[in-house]
Short mmCIF file of C-alpha atoms in Angstrom, two decimals:
data_model
loop_
_atom_site.label_atom_id
_atom_site.label_comp_id
_atom_site.label_asym_id
_atom_site.label_seq_id
_atom_site.Cartn_x
_atom_site.Cartn_y
_atom_site.Cartn_z
CA MET A 1 54.02 177.25 85.49
CA ASP A 2 54.52 177.41 89.21
CA LEU A 3 55.79 174.06 90.49
CA PHE A 4 55.06 174.88 94.13
CA PRO A 5 52.10 177.29 94.37
CA LEU A 6 51.86 176.75 98.13
CA GLY A 7 55.61 177.12 98.80
CA TRP A 8 58.21 174.40 99.05
CA MET A 9 59.97 174.59 102.42
CA HIS A 10 57.28 172.74 104.40
CA TYR A 11 57.39 169.92 101.87
CA LEU A 12 61.15 169.51 102.17
CA ALA A 13 61.21 169.95 105.96
CA GLY A 14 58.36 167.45 106.34
CA GLY A 15 60.16 164.97 104.11
CA LEU A 16 63.41 165.30 106.08
CA LEU A 17 61.52 164.72 109.36
CA LEU A 18 59.75 161.74 107.88
CA GLY A 19 63.12 160.33 106.89
CA ALA A 20 64.44 161.08 110.38
CA GLY A 21 61.62 158.93 111.79
CA MET A 22 62.48 156.01 109.49
CA SER A 23 66.14 156.48 110.38
CA LEU A 24 65.52 156.61 114.15
CA LEU A 25 63.53 153.38 113.93
CA PHE A 26 66.38 151.72 112.04
CA ILE A 27 69.18 153.03 114.22
CA GLY A 28 67.35 152.23 117.44
CA THR A 29 65.81 148.87 116.63
CA GLY A 30 67.09 147.70 113.22
CA PHE A 31 63.50 147.57 111.88
CA ILE A 32 62.47 148.70 108.42
CA GLY A 33 59.65 151.23 108.81
CA GLY A 34 57.17 150.53 106.04
CA MET A 35 53.62 151.36 106.97
CA SER A 36 51.15 149.13 105.11
CA THR A 37 52.25 145.96 106.92
CA VAL A 38 50.46 147.20 110.04
CA PHE A 39 47.13 146.55 108.30
CA THR A 40 48.08 142.91 107.91
CA THR A 41 49.59 142.53 111.39
CA VAL A 42 46.45 143.76 113.19
CA TRP A 43 44.47 140.93 111.57
CA SER A 44 46.88 138.43 113.21
CA TRP A 45 44.96 138.99 116.47
CA PHE A 46 41.62 138.21 114.87
CA SER A 47 42.14 135.69 112.05
CA LYS A 48 43.78 132.30 111.90
CA ALA A 49 44.33 132.55 108.13
CA PRO A 50 47.93 131.45 107.36
CA ALA A 51 48.91 134.78 105.79
CA PHE A 52 48.15 136.54 109.07
CA GLN A 53 50.02 133.98 111.17
CA GLU A 54 53.34 134.10 109.30
CA GLU A 55 56.28 134.46 111.66
CA ARG A 56 57.34 137.88 110.34
CA ILE A 57 53.77 139.16 110.75
CA VAL A 58 53.21 137.96 114.31
CA ALA A 59 56.73 138.92 115.37
CA SER A 60 56.33 142.53 114.27
CA ARG A 61 52.72 143.19 115.23
CA LYS A 62 53.39 144.93 118.57
CA TRP A 63 56.02 147.43 117.53
CA ARG A 64 54.08 148.23 114.36
CA LEU A 65 51.07 149.15 116.42
CA VAL A 66 53.19 151.37 118.65
CA TYR A 67 54.76 152.94 115.57
CA ALA A 68 51.25 153.66 114.18
CA ALA A 69 50.22 155.21 117.50
CA GLY A 70 53.32 157.41 117.26
CA LEU A 71 52.09 158.62 113.87
CA VAL A 72 48.86 159.88 115.38
CA LEU A 73 50.71 161.51 118.30
CA GLY A 74 53.24 163.20 116.01
CA ALA A 75 50.54 164.63 113.75
CA ALA A 76 48.60 165.81 116.81
CA ALA A 77 51.77 167.52 118.11
CA TRP A 78 52.03 169.39 114.82
CA MET A 79 48.38 170.47 115.04
CA LEU A 80 48.86 171.77 118.60
CA THR A 81 52.08 173.69 117.77
CA LEU A 82 52.49 174.84 114.16
CA GLY A 83 49.32 173.77 112.40
CA GLU A 84 45.61 173.44 112.68
CA SER A 85 43.04 170.72 112.20
CA PHE A 86 41.88 169.81 108.74
CA VAL A 87 38.90 167.88 107.43
CA THR A 88 39.00 166.55 103.87
CA GLN A 89 36.27 167.27 101.33
CA VAL A 90 37.07 164.20 99.21
CA PRO A 91 33.80 162.29 98.74
CA ALA A 92 33.26 159.30 101.02
CA TRP A 93 32.92 156.81 98.15
CA GLN A 94 36.38 157.78 96.91
CA LEU A 95 37.88 157.43 100.38
CA ALA A 96 36.27 154.02 100.85
CA LEU A 97 36.86 152.47 97.45
CA GLY A 98 40.29 154.02 97.06
CA GLY A 99 41.27 152.85 100.52
CA PHE A 100 40.10 149.31 99.80
CA ILE A 101 41.98 149.05 96.49
CA ALA A 102 45.10 150.70 97.96
CA GLY A 103 45.03 148.34 100.97
CA PHE A 104 44.67 145.24 98.78
CA GLY A 105 47.31 146.42 96.35
CA ALA A 106 49.87 147.49 98.93
CA ARG A 107 49.63 144.15 100.72
CA LEU A 108 49.87 142.21 97.45
CA SER A 109 52.88 144.29 96.54
CA ASN A 110 54.28 144.05 100.09
CA GLY A 111 54.83 147.81 100.23
CA CYS A 112 53.29 151.24 99.79
CA THR A 113 54.56 154.79 99.37
CA ALA A 114 56.52 154.33 102.60
CA GLY A 115 57.73 150.73 102.14
CA HIS A 116 58.66 150.84 98.46
CA GLY A 117 58.79 154.61 98.07
CA ILE A 118 61.09 155.41 100.95
CA CYS A 119 62.54 152.22 102.46
CA GLY A 120 62.88 150.30 99.23
CA MET A 121 64.25 153.23 97.20
CA ALA A 122 66.59 154.26 100.05
CA SER A 123 68.05 150.74 99.94
CA LEU A 124 68.32 150.93 96.14
CA GLN A 125 66.22 147.86 95.46
CA PRO A 126 65.23 147.58 91.76
CA PRO A 127 61.83 145.91 92.42
CA SER A 128 60.87 148.76 94.75
CA ILE A 129 62.06 151.43 92.32
CA LEU A 130 59.99 149.82 89.56
CA ALA A 131 57.02 149.53 91.91
CA VAL A 132 57.23 153.28 92.62
CA VAL A 133 57.33 154.11 88.91
CA ILE A 134 54.28 151.87 88.35
CA PHE A 135 52.17 153.20 91.23
CA LEU A 136 52.99 156.84 90.43
CA PHE A 137 51.87 156.17 86.86
CA THR A 138 48.59 154.43 87.78
CA ALA A 139 47.87 156.98 90.51
CA MET A 140 48.36 159.92 88.13
CA LEU A 141 46.24 158.20 85.49
CA THR A 142 43.44 157.53 88.02
CA ALA A 143 43.50 160.94 89.63
CA ASN A 144 43.32 162.67 86.25
CA LEU A 145 40.50 160.42 85.06
CA VAL A 146 38.50 161.09 88.22
CA LYS A 147 39.11 164.83 87.83
CA ALA A 148 37.93 164.74 84.23
CA PHE A 149 34.74 162.75 84.87
CA ALA A 150 33.72 163.40 88.48
CA MET B 1 58.55 144.19 123.92
CA LYS B 2 61.56 145.82 125.55
CA PRO B 3 60.90 149.30 126.88
CA ALA B 4 63.64 150.68 124.59
CA THR B 5 61.96 149.13 121.55
CA PHE B 6 58.66 150.71 122.61
CA ILE B 7 60.26 154.14 123.03
CA PHE B 8 62.13 154.00 119.71
CA ALA B 9 59.05 152.83 117.81
CA LEU B 10 56.84 155.48 119.37
CA ALA B 11 59.39 158.31 118.89
CA ALA B 12 60.11 157.22 115.29
CA GLY B 13 56.38 157.10 114.58
CA ALA B 14 55.92 160.54 116.12
CA LEU B 15 58.64 162.06 113.93
CA PHE B 16 57.14 160.36 110.91
CA GLY B 17 53.64 161.61 111.83
CA PHE B 18 54.89 165.15 112.51
CA GLY B 19 56.62 165.11 109.13
CA LEU B 20 53.49 163.87 107.37
CA ALA B 21 51.45 166.63 108.98
CA LEU B 22 54.04 169.38 108.34
CA SER B 23 54.34 168.36 104.67
CA THR B 24 50.49 168.42 104.47
CA MET B 25 50.42 164.82 103.17
CA VAL B 26 47.58 164.31 105.67
CA LYS B 27 45.47 166.39 103.26
CA PRO B 28 44.26 164.17 100.40
CA GLU B 29 43.58 167.35 98.43
CA VAL B 30 47.36 168.10 98.39
CA VAL B 31 48.19 164.59 97.25
CA LEU B 32 45.58 164.78 94.50
CA ALA B 33 46.97 168.18 93.42
CA PHE B 34 50.34 166.49 92.98
CA LEU B 35 48.88 163.57 91.04
CA THR B 36 47.10 165.99 88.71
CA PHE B 37 50.30 168.02 88.22
CA LYS B 38 49.18 171.15 90.05
CA ASP B 39 51.80 171.08 92.82
CA MET B 40 55.01 169.10 92.74
CA GLY B 41 55.57 169.28 96.51
CA LEU B 42 55.24 165.54 97.05
CA LEU B 43 58.48 165.03 95.13
CA LEU B 44 60.29 167.12 97.76
CA VAL B 45 58.70 165.07 100.57
CA LEU B 46 59.68 161.81 98.94
CA GLY B 47 63.15 163.05 98.00
CA GLY B 48 63.87 164.49 101.44
CA ALA B 49 62.66 161.38 103.23
CA MET B 50 64.62 159.10 100.90
CA ALA B 51 67.86 161.03 101.24
CA VAL B 52 67.86 160.90 105.03
CA THR B 53 66.82 157.26 105.14
CA PHE B 54 69.43 156.36 102.52
CA LEU B 55 72.17 157.79 104.77
CA ALA B 56 70.86 155.89 107.78
CA TYR B 57 70.61 152.56 105.87
CA GLN B 58 74.08 153.06 104.40
CA PHE B 59 76.01 154.23 107.43
CA ALA B 60 74.30 152.95 110.58
CA PRO B 61 75.29 149.29 110.06
CA ARG B 62 78.92 150.24 109.31
CA LEU B 63 79.29 152.71 112.17
CA LEU B 64 77.27 150.95 114.87
CA GLY B 65 77.50 147.23 114.03
CA LYS B 66 74.12 146.66 115.64
CA PRO B 67 71.09 148.80 116.53
CA LEU B 68 71.18 150.82 119.77
CA ALA B 69 68.45 148.64 121.29
CA GLY B 70 68.23 145.62 119.03
CA ASP B 71 70.08 142.52 117.89
CA LYS B 72 70.72 143.25 114.24
CA PHE B 73 69.94 145.61 111.36
CA LEU B 74 67.21 143.96 109.29
CA VAL B 75 66.99 143.99 105.55
CA HIS B 76 63.73 143.67 103.72
CA PRO B 77 64.39 142.53 100.16
CA SER B 78 61.61 143.27 97.74
CA GLU B 79 61.14 140.69 95.03
CA MET B 80 60.83 141.22 91.31
CA SER B 81 57.52 139.49 90.76
CA ALA B 82 54.03 139.88 89.30
CA ARG B 83 52.72 140.26 92.87
CA THR B 84 55.04 143.19 93.65
CA LEU B 85 54.43 144.98 90.37
CA GLY B 86 50.74 144.17 89.92
CA GLY B 87 50.09 145.05 93.54
CA ALA B 88 51.87 148.38 93.00
CA ALA B 89 49.64 149.09 89.97
CA LEU B 90 46.54 148.41 92.04
CA PHE B 91 47.87 150.42 94.96
CA GLY B 92 48.35 153.39 92.62
CA ILE B 93 44.77 153.13 91.36
CA GLY B 94 43.46 153.21 94.92
CA TRP B 95 45.80 155.99 95.96
CA GLY B 96 44.86 158.06 92.88
CA LEU B 97 41.18 157.59 93.70
CA CYS B 98 41.32 158.79 97.32
CA GLY B 99 44.64 160.63 97.75
CA VAL B 100 45.26 158.68 100.92
CA CYS B 101 48.11 156.19 101.43
CA PRO B 102 48.71 154.14 104.62
CA GLY B 103 50.86 156.63 106.58
CA PRO B 104 48.58 159.65 106.11
CA ALA B 105 45.48 157.52 106.71
CA ILE B 106 46.76 156.94 110.23
CA ALA B 107 48.55 160.24 110.89
CA GLY B 108 45.63 162.24 109.53
CA LEU B 109 43.54 161.21 112.50
CA GLY B 110 45.99 163.17 114.69
CA VAL B 111 44.99 166.44 112.96
CA GLY B 112 41.31 165.68 113.34
CA ASN B 113 40.78 164.62 109.75
CA TRP B 114 38.10 162.14 110.77
CA PRO B 115 36.82 161.20 107.31
CA LEU B 116 40.12 159.38 106.90
CA LEU B 117 38.58 156.73 109.20
CA ILE B 118 36.66 155.70 106.06
CA SER B 119 39.93 155.18 104.19
CA LEU B 120 41.43 153.45 107.17
CA ALA B 121 38.50 151.01 107.19
CA GLY B 122 38.98 150.49 103.47
CA LEU B 123 42.73 149.86 103.89
CA LEU B 124 42.08 147.34 106.65
CA ALA B 125 39.38 145.60 104.59
CA GLY B 126 41.66 145.47 101.56
CA ALA B 127 44.50 144.05 103.61
CA TYR B 128 42.11 141.43 105.04
CA VAL B 129 40.84 140.29 101.63
CA GLN B 130 44.41 140.16 100.34
CA GLY B 131 45.72 138.09 103.25
CA ARG B 132 42.67 135.84 103.58
CA PHE B 133 42.16 134.98 99.91
CA PHE B 134 45.34 135.95 98.09
CA GLY B 135 48.04 135.08 100.61
CA ARG B 136 50.75 132.72 99.58
#
């Protein structure tokens, strides 16, 4: 069985760059660069609900938005230099429902693939490591079920 | 926001986004291929990112004392709780359904992957329902 049918170098290089981004944020500002929190912080401008007005949410909402804008710019820079545009064929209902459940779950868990998967694991935190094991398991289960029945 | 904070956040995000695009994590098809055991590439992405970040988290505070343009190095302790673990289980179900997690949902727009706007709307809606009705 071929573990990497599409090659492996771009995966590793991409991962190292991703880590470099997290590291630059930390070295420059001291911030921890999880990604899902931005979805909560943007609501702080629109909703008075207490969860959106917590100090840590309001205090980080500006840099998180800049960080997210950087994500779009960085990906666009890749498209204009090494890569090309790509449009997914995953059905809209999967994108919508999956996005909703992932957004709810990541915020309940206070972390996603970036927050728990990279930041939490890189700081050797047992709850994050366990969270990664759990979400990898449920994600694999779900993806295989969808593949079998869809 | 201090200009230096703006520049660091933007540059860090850009590196992150470039890495997500280079590693093809902005393609849900690639993520789903990993989750269905067809291509183990995502492990290299995660491992590479973790290794670099681990070094920064370990050594930056010792070598620098404080961030280049900030007051202190923050820590973000995750808690061992039903919320953390149950939320992770739900997150995995959503991720396995669409192949899109928060970083790629945003970065994917940079490579013109416009259907990810649907996932982005879903992520925002999920975060709203969580904060509005299930916040502490």
